[in-house]
Short mmCIF file of N, CA and C in Angstrom, two decimals:
data_model
loop_
_atom_site.label_atom_id
_atom_site.label_comp_id
_atom_site.label_asym_id
_atom_site.label_seq_id
_atom_site.Cartn_x
_atom_site.Cartn_y
_atom_site.Cartn_z
N UNK A 1 -2.15 31.83 -24.53
CA UNK A 1 -1.62 30.79 -23.65
C UNK A 1 -2.78 29.97 -23.08
N UNK A 2 -2.64 28.65 -23.16
CA UNK A 2 -3.71 27.77 -22.68
C UNK A 2 -3.65 27.64 -21.17
N UNK A 3 -4.75 27.24 -20.52
CA UNK A 3 -4.74 27.02 -19.07
C UNK A 3 -3.68 26.02 -18.65
N UNK A 4 -3.46 25.00 -19.48
CA UNK A 4 -2.45 24.00 -19.14
C UNK A 4 -1.06 24.62 -19.11
N UNK A 5 -0.77 25.51 -20.09
CA UNK A 5 0.52 26.18 -20.14
C UNK A 5 0.68 27.12 -18.96
N UNK A 6 -0.39 27.80 -18.59
CA UNK A 6 -0.33 28.74 -17.47
C UNK A 6 0.01 28.02 -16.17
N UNK A 7 -0.45 26.80 -16.02
CA UNK A 7 -0.20 26.06 -14.79
C UNK A 7 1.01 25.13 -14.92
N UNK A 8 1.67 25.16 -16.05
CA UNK A 8 2.88 24.37 -16.22
C UNK A 8 2.63 22.88 -16.30
N UNK A 9 1.43 22.47 -16.68
CA UNK A 9 1.10 21.06 -16.76
C UNK A 9 0.60 20.73 -18.15
N UNK A 10 1.18 19.71 -18.75
CA UNK A 10 0.72 19.30 -20.07
C UNK A 10 -0.66 18.67 -19.97
N UNK A 11 -1.50 18.85 -21.00
CA UNK A 11 -2.84 18.26 -20.97
C UNK A 11 -2.81 16.76 -20.71
N UNK A 12 -1.75 16.08 -21.20
CA UNK A 12 -1.68 14.63 -21.03
C UNK A 12 -1.63 14.25 -19.56
N UNK A 13 -1.04 15.09 -18.72
CA UNK A 13 -0.97 14.80 -17.30
C UNK A 13 -2.37 14.74 -16.70
N UNK A 14 -3.23 15.69 -17.08
CA UNK A 14 -4.59 15.69 -16.56
C UNK A 14 -5.33 14.42 -16.98
N UNK A 15 -5.12 14.00 -18.20
CA UNK A 15 -5.75 12.78 -18.68
C UNK A 15 -5.29 11.59 -17.86
N UNK A 16 -3.97 11.52 -17.60
CA UNK A 16 -3.43 10.37 -16.87
C UNK A 16 -3.85 10.38 -15.41
N UNK A 17 -4.06 11.57 -14.84
CA UNK A 17 -4.60 11.61 -13.47
C UNK A 17 -6.00 10.99 -13.45
N UNK A 18 -6.77 11.27 -14.51
CA UNK A 18 -8.08 10.66 -14.63
C UNK A 18 -8.00 9.15 -14.79
N UNK A 19 -7.00 8.70 -15.55
CA UNK A 19 -6.78 7.26 -15.72
C UNK A 19 -6.47 6.61 -14.37
N UNK A 20 -5.62 7.27 -13.58
CA UNK A 20 -5.28 6.74 -12.26
C UNK A 20 -6.52 6.62 -11.38
N UNK A 21 -7.37 7.64 -11.41
CA UNK A 21 -8.62 7.58 -10.64
C UNK A 21 -9.51 6.47 -11.15
N UNK A 22 -9.53 6.27 -12.46
CA UNK A 22 -10.32 5.20 -13.05
C UNK A 22 -9.84 3.83 -12.62
N UNK A 23 -8.53 3.67 -12.51
CA UNK A 23 -7.97 2.39 -12.07
C UNK A 23 -8.38 2.11 -10.63
N UNK A 24 -8.35 3.14 -9.78
CA UNK A 24 -8.79 2.97 -8.39
C UNK A 24 -10.26 2.57 -8.35
N UNK A 25 -11.08 3.22 -9.17
CA UNK A 25 -12.50 2.87 -9.21
C UNK A 25 -12.69 1.43 -9.68
N UNK A 26 -11.92 1.02 -10.67
CA UNK A 26 -11.96 -0.35 -11.17
C UNK A 26 -11.59 -1.33 -10.05
N UNK A 27 -10.56 -0.99 -9.28
CA UNK A 27 -10.16 -1.81 -8.14
C UNK A 27 -11.32 -2.01 -7.17
N UNK A 28 -12.01 -0.93 -6.86
CA UNK A 28 -13.14 -0.99 -5.92
C UNK A 28 -14.26 -1.88 -6.47
N UNK A 29 -14.57 -1.72 -7.75
CA UNK A 29 -15.64 -2.51 -8.36
C UNK A 29 -15.29 -4.00 -8.35
N UNK A 30 -14.06 -4.32 -8.73
CA UNK A 30 -13.66 -5.73 -8.77
C UNK A 30 -13.65 -6.34 -7.38
N UNK A 31 -13.22 -5.59 -6.38
CA UNK A 31 -13.26 -6.09 -5.01
C UNK A 31 -14.70 -6.40 -4.60
N UNK A 32 -15.63 -5.54 -5.00
CA UNK A 32 -17.04 -5.76 -4.70
C UNK A 32 -17.54 -7.04 -5.38
N UNK A 33 -17.16 -7.21 -6.64
CA UNK A 33 -17.56 -8.40 -7.39
C UNK A 33 -16.95 -9.66 -6.75
N UNK A 34 -15.75 -9.51 -6.18
CA UNK A 34 -15.09 -10.63 -5.52
C UNK A 34 -15.75 -10.99 -4.19
N UNK A 35 -16.67 -10.15 -3.74
CA UNK A 35 -17.38 -10.45 -2.51
C UNK A 35 -16.79 -9.83 -1.26
N UNK A 36 -15.85 -8.89 -1.43
CA UNK A 36 -15.27 -8.23 -0.27
C UNK A 36 -16.33 -7.33 0.38
N UNK A 37 -16.28 -7.20 1.69
CA UNK A 37 -17.23 -6.35 2.40
C UNK A 37 -16.84 -4.89 2.22
N UNK A 38 -17.82 -3.99 2.04
CA UNK A 38 -17.49 -2.57 1.83
C UNK A 38 -16.75 -1.95 3.00
N UNK A 39 -17.25 -2.21 4.22
CA UNK A 39 -16.59 -1.70 5.43
C UNK A 39 -16.49 -2.84 6.43
N UNK A 40 -15.87 -2.56 7.55
CA UNK A 40 -15.73 -3.55 8.60
C UNK A 40 -17.09 -4.15 8.96
N UNK A 41 -17.12 -5.45 9.17
CA UNK A 41 -18.37 -6.11 9.54
C UNK A 41 -18.87 -5.66 10.91
N UNK A 42 -18.03 -4.93 11.65
CA UNK A 42 -18.45 -4.37 12.93
C UNK A 42 -19.51 -3.28 12.74
N UNK A 43 -19.60 -2.75 11.51
CA UNK A 43 -20.64 -1.80 11.18
C UNK A 43 -20.25 -0.34 11.26
N UNK A 44 -18.98 -0.05 11.57
CA UNK A 44 -18.54 1.34 11.62
C UNK A 44 -17.13 1.45 11.04
N UNK A 45 -16.69 2.68 10.81
CA UNK A 45 -15.38 2.93 10.21
C UNK A 45 -14.55 3.76 11.17
N UNK A 46 -13.35 3.30 11.45
CA UNK A 46 -12.42 4.04 12.30
C UNK A 46 -11.32 4.66 11.44
N UNK A 47 -10.79 5.79 11.90
CA UNK A 47 -9.67 6.40 11.19
C UNK A 47 -8.44 5.52 11.26
N UNK A 48 -8.25 4.86 12.42
CA UNK A 48 -7.05 4.03 12.60
C UNK A 48 -7.39 2.83 13.48
N UNK A 49 -6.94 1.65 13.06
CA UNK A 49 -7.11 0.43 13.83
C UNK A 49 -5.77 0.07 14.47
N UNK A 50 -5.66 0.20 15.81
CA UNK A 50 -4.37 -0.05 16.47
C UNK A 50 -4.03 -1.52 16.66
N UNK A 51 -5.04 -2.40 16.59
CA UNK A 51 -4.78 -3.82 16.80
C UNK A 51 -4.15 -4.46 15.58
N UNK A 52 -3.32 -5.47 15.81
CA UNK A 52 -2.68 -6.18 14.71
C UNK A 52 -3.39 -7.52 14.48
N UNK A 53 -3.34 -8.41 15.44
CA UNK A 53 -4.04 -9.69 15.33
C UNK A 53 -5.45 -9.56 15.88
N UNK A 54 -6.22 -8.66 15.29
CA UNK A 54 -7.58 -8.41 15.74
C UNK A 54 -8.51 -8.41 14.53
N UNK A 55 -9.80 -8.63 14.74
CA UNK A 55 -10.75 -8.63 13.62
C UNK A 55 -10.81 -7.30 12.86
N UNK A 56 -10.43 -6.20 13.52
CA UNK A 56 -10.50 -4.89 12.88
C UNK A 56 -9.31 -4.57 12.00
N UNK A 57 -8.26 -5.38 12.06
CA UNK A 57 -7.09 -5.10 11.24
C UNK A 57 -7.42 -5.27 9.75
N UNK A 58 -6.95 -4.35 8.94
CA UNK A 58 -7.21 -4.35 7.49
C UNK A 58 -8.68 -4.12 7.15
N UNK A 59 -9.42 -3.51 8.08
CA UNK A 59 -10.85 -3.28 7.86
C UNK A 59 -11.22 -1.80 7.90
N UNK A 60 -10.33 -0.96 8.41
CA UNK A 60 -10.66 0.45 8.58
C UNK A 60 -9.79 1.32 7.66
N UNK A 61 -9.80 2.63 7.87
CA UNK A 61 -9.11 3.54 6.95
C UNK A 61 -7.59 3.37 6.98
N UNK A 62 -7.06 3.15 8.17
CA UNK A 62 -5.61 2.99 8.29
C UNK A 62 -5.30 2.03 9.42
N UNK A 63 -4.10 1.46 9.37
CA UNK A 63 -3.64 0.55 10.42
C UNK A 63 -2.12 0.55 10.40
N UNK A 64 -1.52 -0.37 11.13
CA UNK A 64 -0.06 -0.38 11.21
C UNK A 64 0.61 -0.84 9.92
N UNK A 65 -0.18 -1.30 8.95
CA UNK A 65 0.39 -1.66 7.64
C UNK A 65 0.32 -0.49 6.65
N UNK A 66 -0.29 0.59 7.06
CA UNK A 66 -0.35 1.78 6.20
C UNK A 66 1.05 2.28 5.80
N UNK A 67 2.04 2.32 6.73
CA UNK A 67 3.37 2.75 6.30
C UNK A 67 3.95 1.91 5.17
N UNK A 68 3.60 0.61 5.12
CA UNK A 68 4.09 -0.23 4.03
C UNK A 68 3.56 0.25 2.69
N UNK A 69 2.32 0.71 2.66
CA UNK A 69 1.74 1.19 1.41
C UNK A 69 2.32 2.55 1.01
N UNK A 70 2.68 3.35 2.01
CA UNK A 70 3.37 4.61 1.70
C UNK A 70 4.73 4.29 1.07
N UNK A 71 5.41 3.28 1.60
CA UNK A 71 6.69 2.86 1.03
C UNK A 71 6.49 2.33 -0.38
N UNK A 72 5.37 1.63 -0.63
CA UNK A 72 5.06 1.22 -2.00
C UNK A 72 5.12 2.45 -2.92
N UNK A 73 4.53 3.55 -2.46
CA UNK A 73 4.55 4.77 -3.26
C UNK A 73 5.96 5.26 -3.53
N UNK A 74 6.83 5.18 -2.52
CA UNK A 74 8.24 5.56 -2.71
C UNK A 74 8.86 4.69 -3.80
N UNK A 75 8.66 3.37 -3.66
CA UNK A 75 9.28 2.41 -4.58
C UNK A 75 8.73 2.54 -5.99
N UNK A 76 7.42 2.70 -6.10
CA UNK A 76 6.82 2.78 -7.43
C UNK A 76 7.18 4.10 -8.12
N UNK A 77 7.35 5.16 -7.33
CA UNK A 77 7.81 6.41 -7.93
C UNK A 77 9.20 6.21 -8.53
N UNK A 78 10.09 5.57 -7.75
CA UNK A 78 11.44 5.32 -8.24
C UNK A 78 11.45 4.45 -9.48
N UNK A 79 10.63 3.38 -9.47
CA UNK A 79 10.56 2.49 -10.63
C UNK A 79 10.02 3.22 -11.85
N UNK A 80 8.96 4.01 -11.66
CA UNK A 80 8.36 4.74 -12.78
C UNK A 80 9.34 5.78 -13.32
N UNK A 81 10.11 6.40 -12.43
CA UNK A 81 11.10 7.39 -12.89
C UNK A 81 12.17 6.71 -13.74
N UNK A 82 12.60 5.52 -13.31
CA UNK A 82 13.62 4.81 -14.07
C UNK A 82 13.12 4.36 -15.44
N UNK A 83 11.87 3.88 -15.48
CA UNK A 83 11.33 3.33 -16.72
C UNK A 83 10.74 4.38 -17.64
N UNK A 84 10.15 5.42 -17.05
CA UNK A 84 9.38 6.38 -17.85
C UNK A 84 9.75 7.83 -17.53
N UNK A 85 11.02 8.11 -17.38
CA UNK A 85 11.41 9.46 -16.96
C UNK A 85 11.04 10.54 -17.95
N UNK A 86 10.80 10.17 -19.21
CA UNK A 86 10.40 11.15 -20.22
C UNK A 86 8.89 11.37 -20.25
N UNK A 87 8.17 10.54 -19.49
CA UNK A 87 6.72 10.66 -19.46
C UNK A 87 6.27 11.64 -18.37
N UNK A 88 5.03 12.06 -18.46
CA UNK A 88 4.49 13.00 -17.48
C UNK A 88 4.34 12.33 -16.12
N UNK A 89 4.22 13.15 -15.09
CA UNK A 89 4.02 12.64 -13.74
C UNK A 89 2.69 11.89 -13.66
N UNK A 90 1.70 12.33 -14.43
CA UNK A 90 0.41 11.65 -14.45
C UNK A 90 0.52 10.25 -15.02
N UNK A 91 1.30 10.10 -16.07
CA UNK A 91 1.51 8.76 -16.66
C UNK A 91 2.18 7.86 -15.64
N UNK A 92 3.22 8.37 -14.97
CA UNK A 92 3.94 7.57 -13.99
C UNK A 92 3.04 7.22 -12.80
N UNK A 93 2.18 8.15 -12.41
CA UNK A 93 1.24 7.87 -11.33
C UNK A 93 0.28 6.74 -11.73
N UNK A 94 -0.22 6.79 -12.95
CA UNK A 94 -1.12 5.74 -13.43
C UNK A 94 -0.44 4.38 -13.40
N UNK A 95 0.82 4.35 -13.77
CA UNK A 95 1.61 3.12 -13.72
C UNK A 95 1.68 2.60 -12.28
N UNK A 96 1.96 3.51 -11.35
CA UNK A 96 2.06 3.12 -9.93
C UNK A 96 0.72 2.62 -9.40
N UNK A 97 -0.36 3.31 -9.73
CA UNK A 97 -1.68 2.91 -9.26
C UNK A 97 -2.06 1.55 -9.85
N UNK A 98 -1.69 1.31 -11.10
CA UNK A 98 -1.98 0.03 -11.73
C UNK A 98 -1.30 -1.11 -10.97
N UNK A 99 -0.03 -0.93 -10.59
CA UNK A 99 0.68 -1.96 -9.84
C UNK A 99 0.03 -2.18 -8.48
N UNK A 100 -0.26 -1.08 -7.78
CA UNK A 100 -0.86 -1.19 -6.45
C UNK A 100 -2.24 -1.85 -6.52
N UNK A 101 -3.05 -1.45 -7.49
CA UNK A 101 -4.39 -2.04 -7.63
C UNK A 101 -4.30 -3.53 -7.93
N UNK A 102 -3.34 -3.89 -8.79
CA UNK A 102 -3.16 -5.32 -9.12
C UNK A 102 -2.79 -6.10 -7.87
N UNK A 103 -1.89 -5.52 -7.05
CA UNK A 103 -1.50 -6.20 -5.82
C UNK A 103 -2.70 -6.31 -4.87
N UNK A 104 -3.48 -5.25 -4.74
CA UNK A 104 -4.62 -5.28 -3.83
C UNK A 104 -5.62 -6.37 -4.24
N UNK A 105 -5.84 -6.53 -5.54
CA UNK A 105 -6.74 -7.58 -6.00
C UNK A 105 -6.15 -8.96 -5.74
N UNK A 106 -4.85 -9.10 -5.99
CA UNK A 106 -4.20 -10.39 -5.72
C UNK A 106 -4.19 -10.69 -4.23
N UNK A 107 -3.91 -9.66 -3.41
CA UNK A 107 -3.84 -9.84 -1.97
C UNK A 107 -5.16 -10.33 -1.40
N UNK A 108 -6.25 -9.97 -2.03
CA UNK A 108 -7.57 -10.35 -1.54
C UNK A 108 -8.14 -11.57 -2.26
N UNK A 109 -7.29 -12.27 -2.97
CA UNK A 109 -7.69 -13.53 -3.61
C UNK A 109 -7.47 -14.67 -2.62
N UNK A 110 -8.21 -15.76 -2.76
CA UNK A 110 -8.07 -16.89 -1.83
C UNK A 110 -6.64 -17.42 -1.69
N UNK A 111 -5.88 -17.44 -2.79
CA UNK A 111 -4.54 -18.01 -2.74
C UNK A 111 -3.61 -17.20 -1.83
N UNK A 112 -3.71 -15.87 -1.89
CA UNK A 112 -2.85 -15.04 -1.05
C UNK A 112 -3.37 -14.98 0.38
N UNK A 113 -4.69 -14.96 0.55
CA UNK A 113 -5.24 -14.98 1.91
C UNK A 113 -4.79 -16.25 2.63
N UNK A 114 -4.86 -17.39 1.95
CA UNK A 114 -4.41 -18.65 2.55
C UNK A 114 -2.91 -18.62 2.83
N UNK A 115 -2.16 -17.99 1.93
CA UNK A 115 -0.70 -17.89 2.11
C UNK A 115 -0.39 -17.05 3.35
N UNK A 116 -1.10 -15.94 3.52
CA UNK A 116 -0.91 -15.11 4.71
C UNK A 116 -1.18 -15.93 5.97
N UNK A 117 -2.24 -16.71 5.96
CA UNK A 117 -2.63 -17.46 7.15
C UNK A 117 -1.60 -18.53 7.52
N UNK A 118 -1.00 -19.14 6.52
CA UNK A 118 -0.08 -20.25 6.79
C UNK A 118 1.38 -19.82 6.95
N UNK A 119 1.77 -18.74 6.27
CA UNK A 119 3.19 -18.39 6.23
C UNK A 119 3.57 -17.15 7.02
N UNK A 120 2.60 -16.32 7.39
CA UNK A 120 2.94 -15.08 8.08
C UNK A 120 2.27 -15.03 9.45
N UNK A 121 2.43 -13.88 10.11
CA UNK A 121 1.84 -13.72 11.43
C UNK A 121 0.33 -13.46 11.37
N UNK A 122 -0.21 -13.26 10.16
CA UNK A 122 -1.63 -12.93 10.00
C UNK A 122 -2.47 -14.20 10.04
N UNK A 123 -2.50 -14.85 11.19
CA UNK A 123 -3.16 -16.15 11.31
C UNK A 123 -4.65 -16.09 11.01
N UNK A 124 -5.32 -15.01 11.41
CA UNK A 124 -6.76 -14.92 11.19
C UNK A 124 -7.14 -14.03 10.04
N UNK A 125 -6.19 -13.71 9.17
CA UNK A 125 -6.45 -12.77 8.07
C UNK A 125 -7.51 -13.33 7.13
N UNK A 126 -8.50 -12.51 6.82
CA UNK A 126 -9.57 -12.94 5.92
C UNK A 126 -9.74 -11.99 4.74
N UNK A 127 -8.77 -11.12 4.55
CA UNK A 127 -8.84 -10.16 3.46
C UNK A 127 -9.19 -8.77 3.94
N UNK A 128 -9.02 -7.79 3.06
CA UNK A 128 -9.30 -6.39 3.40
C UNK A 128 -10.76 -6.06 3.14
N UNK A 129 -11.27 -5.07 3.86
CA UNK A 129 -12.54 -4.48 3.45
C UNK A 129 -12.25 -3.62 2.22
N UNK A 130 -13.28 -3.28 1.47
CA UNK A 130 -13.08 -2.48 0.27
C UNK A 130 -12.52 -1.11 0.63
N UNK A 131 -13.03 -0.51 1.70
CA UNK A 131 -12.56 0.83 2.07
C UNK A 131 -11.10 0.79 2.50
N UNK A 132 -10.69 -0.29 3.17
CA UNK A 132 -9.29 -0.40 3.58
C UNK A 132 -8.39 -0.59 2.37
N UNK A 133 -8.81 -1.43 1.45
CA UNK A 133 -8.02 -1.68 0.25
C UNK A 133 -7.89 -0.41 -0.59
N UNK A 134 -9.00 0.33 -0.73
CA UNK A 134 -8.95 1.58 -1.50
C UNK A 134 -8.03 2.59 -0.82
N UNK A 135 -8.08 2.65 0.51
CA UNK A 135 -7.20 3.58 1.22
C UNK A 135 -5.74 3.16 1.14
N UNK A 136 -5.49 1.86 1.04
CA UNK A 136 -4.11 1.41 0.83
C UNK A 136 -3.55 2.02 -0.45
N UNK A 137 -4.39 2.03 -1.49
CA UNK A 137 -3.96 2.63 -2.76
C UNK A 137 -3.81 4.15 -2.63
N UNK A 138 -4.70 4.78 -1.89
CA UNK A 138 -4.60 6.23 -1.66
C UNK A 138 -3.31 6.56 -0.92
N UNK A 139 -2.96 5.77 0.09
CA UNK A 139 -1.72 6.02 0.83
C UNK A 139 -0.50 5.78 -0.06
N UNK A 140 -0.59 4.82 -0.97
CA UNK A 140 0.49 4.64 -1.93
C UNK A 140 0.67 5.89 -2.77
N UNK A 141 -0.47 6.48 -3.21
CA UNK A 141 -0.42 7.71 -4.00
C UNK A 141 0.23 8.83 -3.21
N UNK A 142 -0.10 8.95 -1.93
CA UNK A 142 0.54 9.97 -1.08
C UNK A 142 2.04 9.75 -1.01
N UNK A 143 2.45 8.50 -0.86
CA UNK A 143 3.88 8.20 -0.84
C UNK A 143 4.54 8.53 -2.16
N UNK A 144 3.84 8.27 -3.25
CA UNK A 144 4.35 8.57 -4.59
C UNK A 144 4.63 10.07 -4.74
N UNK A 145 3.64 10.89 -4.37
CA UNK A 145 3.81 12.34 -4.52
C UNK A 145 4.85 12.89 -3.54
N UNK A 146 4.93 12.28 -2.36
CA UNK A 146 5.95 12.71 -1.41
C UNK A 146 7.34 12.47 -2.02
N UNK A 147 7.54 11.26 -2.56
CA UNK A 147 8.84 10.94 -3.16
C UNK A 147 9.15 11.83 -4.35
N UNK A 148 8.10 12.29 -5.05
CA UNK A 148 8.30 13.15 -6.21
C UNK A 148 8.76 14.55 -5.83
N UNK A 149 8.52 14.94 -4.58
CA UNK A 149 8.75 16.33 -4.19
C UNK A 149 9.92 16.55 -3.24
N UNK A 150 10.45 15.50 -2.65
CA UNK A 150 11.52 15.68 -1.66
C UNK A 150 12.80 15.03 -2.16
N UNK A 151 13.94 15.37 -1.55
CA UNK A 151 15.20 14.73 -1.95
C UNK A 151 15.15 13.22 -1.72
N UNK A 152 15.89 12.49 -2.53
CA UNK A 152 15.92 11.03 -2.43
C UNK A 152 16.35 10.58 -1.04
N UNK A 153 17.33 11.27 -0.47
CA UNK A 153 17.84 10.83 0.84
C UNK A 153 16.75 10.89 1.91
N UNK A 154 15.88 11.89 1.82
CA UNK A 154 14.82 12.01 2.81
C UNK A 154 13.80 10.88 2.65
N UNK A 155 13.47 10.54 1.40
CA UNK A 155 12.56 9.41 1.15
C UNK A 155 13.14 8.13 1.73
N UNK A 156 14.43 7.91 1.53
CA UNK A 156 15.09 6.69 2.03
C UNK A 156 15.08 6.67 3.55
N UNK A 157 15.38 7.81 4.17
CA UNK A 157 15.41 7.88 5.63
C UNK A 157 14.03 7.57 6.21
N UNK A 158 12.99 8.14 5.61
CA UNK A 158 11.64 7.90 6.12
C UNK A 158 11.23 6.44 5.92
N UNK A 159 11.58 5.85 4.78
CA UNK A 159 11.27 4.45 4.53
C UNK A 159 11.94 3.55 5.57
N UNK A 160 13.21 3.83 5.86
CA UNK A 160 13.94 3.04 6.87
C UNK A 160 13.31 3.23 8.24
N UNK A 161 12.93 4.46 8.56
CA UNK A 161 12.27 4.73 9.85
C UNK A 161 10.98 3.93 9.96
N UNK A 162 10.16 3.97 8.92
CA UNK A 162 8.90 3.22 8.94
C UNK A 162 9.15 1.73 9.17
N UNK A 163 10.15 1.18 8.47
CA UNK A 163 10.44 -0.24 8.59
C UNK A 163 10.92 -0.60 10.00
N UNK A 164 11.81 0.21 10.53
CA UNK A 164 12.33 -0.06 11.87
C UNK A 164 11.25 0.11 12.92
N UNK A 165 10.46 1.18 12.80
CA UNK A 165 9.44 1.46 13.81
C UNK A 165 8.36 0.39 13.83
N UNK A 166 7.82 0.04 12.66
CA UNK A 166 6.77 -0.98 12.64
C UNK A 166 7.34 -2.36 12.97
N UNK A 167 8.57 -2.61 12.56
CA UNK A 167 9.21 -3.88 12.92
C UNK A 167 9.35 -4.02 14.42
N UNK A 168 9.71 -2.93 15.08
CA UNK A 168 9.84 -2.94 16.54
C UNK A 168 8.47 -3.01 17.22
N UNK A 169 7.51 -2.26 16.70
CA UNK A 169 6.21 -2.14 17.37
C UNK A 169 5.33 -3.37 17.17
N UNK A 170 5.21 -3.85 15.94
CA UNK A 170 4.28 -4.97 15.67
C UNK A 170 4.98 -6.23 15.17
N UNK A 171 6.31 -6.19 15.13
CA UNK A 171 7.10 -7.33 14.65
C UNK A 171 6.77 -7.69 13.20
N UNK A 172 6.44 -6.70 12.43
CA UNK A 172 6.15 -6.91 11.01
C UNK A 172 6.37 -5.60 10.28
N UNK A 173 6.71 -5.71 9.02
CA UNK A 173 6.88 -4.54 8.16
C UNK A 173 6.89 -5.03 6.72
N UNK A 174 7.14 -4.14 5.78
CA UNK A 174 7.10 -4.52 4.38
C UNK A 174 8.15 -5.58 4.07
N UNK A 175 9.36 -5.39 4.58
CA UNK A 175 10.44 -6.34 4.31
C UNK A 175 10.11 -7.73 4.84
N UNK A 176 9.68 -7.80 6.11
CA UNK A 176 9.34 -9.09 6.70
C UNK A 176 8.15 -9.73 5.99
N UNK A 177 7.20 -8.91 5.57
CA UNK A 177 6.02 -9.41 4.88
C UNK A 177 6.41 -10.10 3.59
N UNK A 178 7.30 -9.47 2.82
CA UNK A 178 7.76 -10.05 1.56
C UNK A 178 8.52 -11.34 1.81
N UNK A 179 9.43 -11.31 2.79
CA UNK A 179 10.22 -12.50 3.11
C UNK A 179 9.33 -13.67 3.48
N UNK A 180 8.33 -13.40 4.34
CA UNK A 180 7.48 -14.48 4.83
C UNK A 180 6.51 -14.99 3.77
N UNK A 181 6.15 -14.15 2.82
CA UNK A 181 5.29 -14.61 1.73
C UNK A 181 6.07 -15.46 0.73
N UNK A 182 7.31 -15.06 0.47
CA UNK A 182 8.11 -15.73 -0.56
C UNK A 182 8.83 -16.96 -0.03
N UNK A 183 9.51 -16.79 1.11
CA UNK A 183 10.30 -17.89 1.68
C UNK A 183 10.22 -17.84 3.20
N UNK A 184 9.13 -18.36 3.77
CA UNK A 184 8.91 -18.28 5.22
C UNK A 184 10.07 -18.86 6.04
N UNK A 185 10.37 -18.17 7.11
CA UNK A 185 11.42 -18.60 8.04
C UNK A 185 10.76 -18.88 9.38
N UNK A 186 10.85 -20.11 9.85
CA UNK A 186 10.15 -20.52 11.07
C UNK A 186 10.51 -19.65 12.27
N UNK A 187 11.78 -19.29 12.40
CA UNK A 187 12.23 -18.49 13.55
C UNK A 187 11.54 -17.13 13.56
N UNK A 188 11.39 -16.53 12.38
CA UNK A 188 10.72 -15.23 12.29
C UNK A 188 9.25 -15.38 12.64
N UNK A 189 8.61 -16.43 12.14
CA UNK A 189 7.19 -16.65 12.41
C UNK A 189 6.95 -16.85 13.91
N UNK A 190 7.81 -17.61 14.58
CA UNK A 190 7.67 -17.83 16.02
C UNK A 190 7.83 -16.52 16.77
N UNK A 191 8.81 -15.71 16.36
CA UNK A 191 9.04 -14.41 16.99
C UNK A 191 7.84 -13.50 16.79
N UNK A 192 7.30 -13.48 15.58
CA UNK A 192 6.14 -12.64 15.30
C UNK A 192 4.92 -13.09 16.07
N UNK A 193 4.68 -14.37 16.14
CA UNK A 193 3.48 -14.88 16.81
C UNK A 193 3.55 -14.76 18.32
N UNK A 194 4.71 -14.38 18.86
CA UNK A 194 4.82 -14.16 20.29
C UNK A 194 4.34 -12.79 20.70
N UNK A 195 3.94 -11.97 19.69
CA UNK A 195 3.45 -10.62 19.97
C UNK A 195 2.11 -10.71 20.70
N UNK A 196 1.99 -10.08 21.85
CA UNK A 196 0.71 -10.12 22.60
C UNK A 196 -0.38 -9.43 21.79
N UNK A 197 -1.58 -9.96 21.86
CA UNK A 197 -2.72 -9.33 21.19
C UNK A 197 -3.20 -8.14 22.02
N UNK A 198 -3.29 -6.94 21.43
CA UNK A 198 -3.72 -5.75 22.19
C UNK A 198 -5.11 -5.93 22.77
#
């Protein structure tokens, strides 16, 4: 019996886990080539940045947009299961990481940064630091594995909780972010911009 059989994992899964890690590394390298700063220009790294409309937002390990990336993991797990249910979990993870990495690169491109500034509440957004962007992908992976291990109803309940809680706390969440990027609504933008700066 091979080690893979003893652990109940096909060799292909291990290969695909490596592919997923490689995609994350590629994301980091491309962000560096794009000129993104490795860490916050403040010169230090925090575990969590509580400010929303502050220079530290999207610059540290986690912030109030971290739940959105965990929800990405929920959604990408569901999509990968629908499209590739016969494939290994490693293959599906690589698919999810590829989507998240592509979004992170697009999100840090001038066109999306400008879109955030004009259409959403992120008036001073200048892009993510590399460490923040990489952690966004890591949190997506955590969401992916969480969704893979718990009942669907629990994943849905937690996603709804995240959306309601962040929507109430910072007047933004994944749903509002998508709406404002695709088809901005002036009333929502005015409501969001009324949020006091911490």
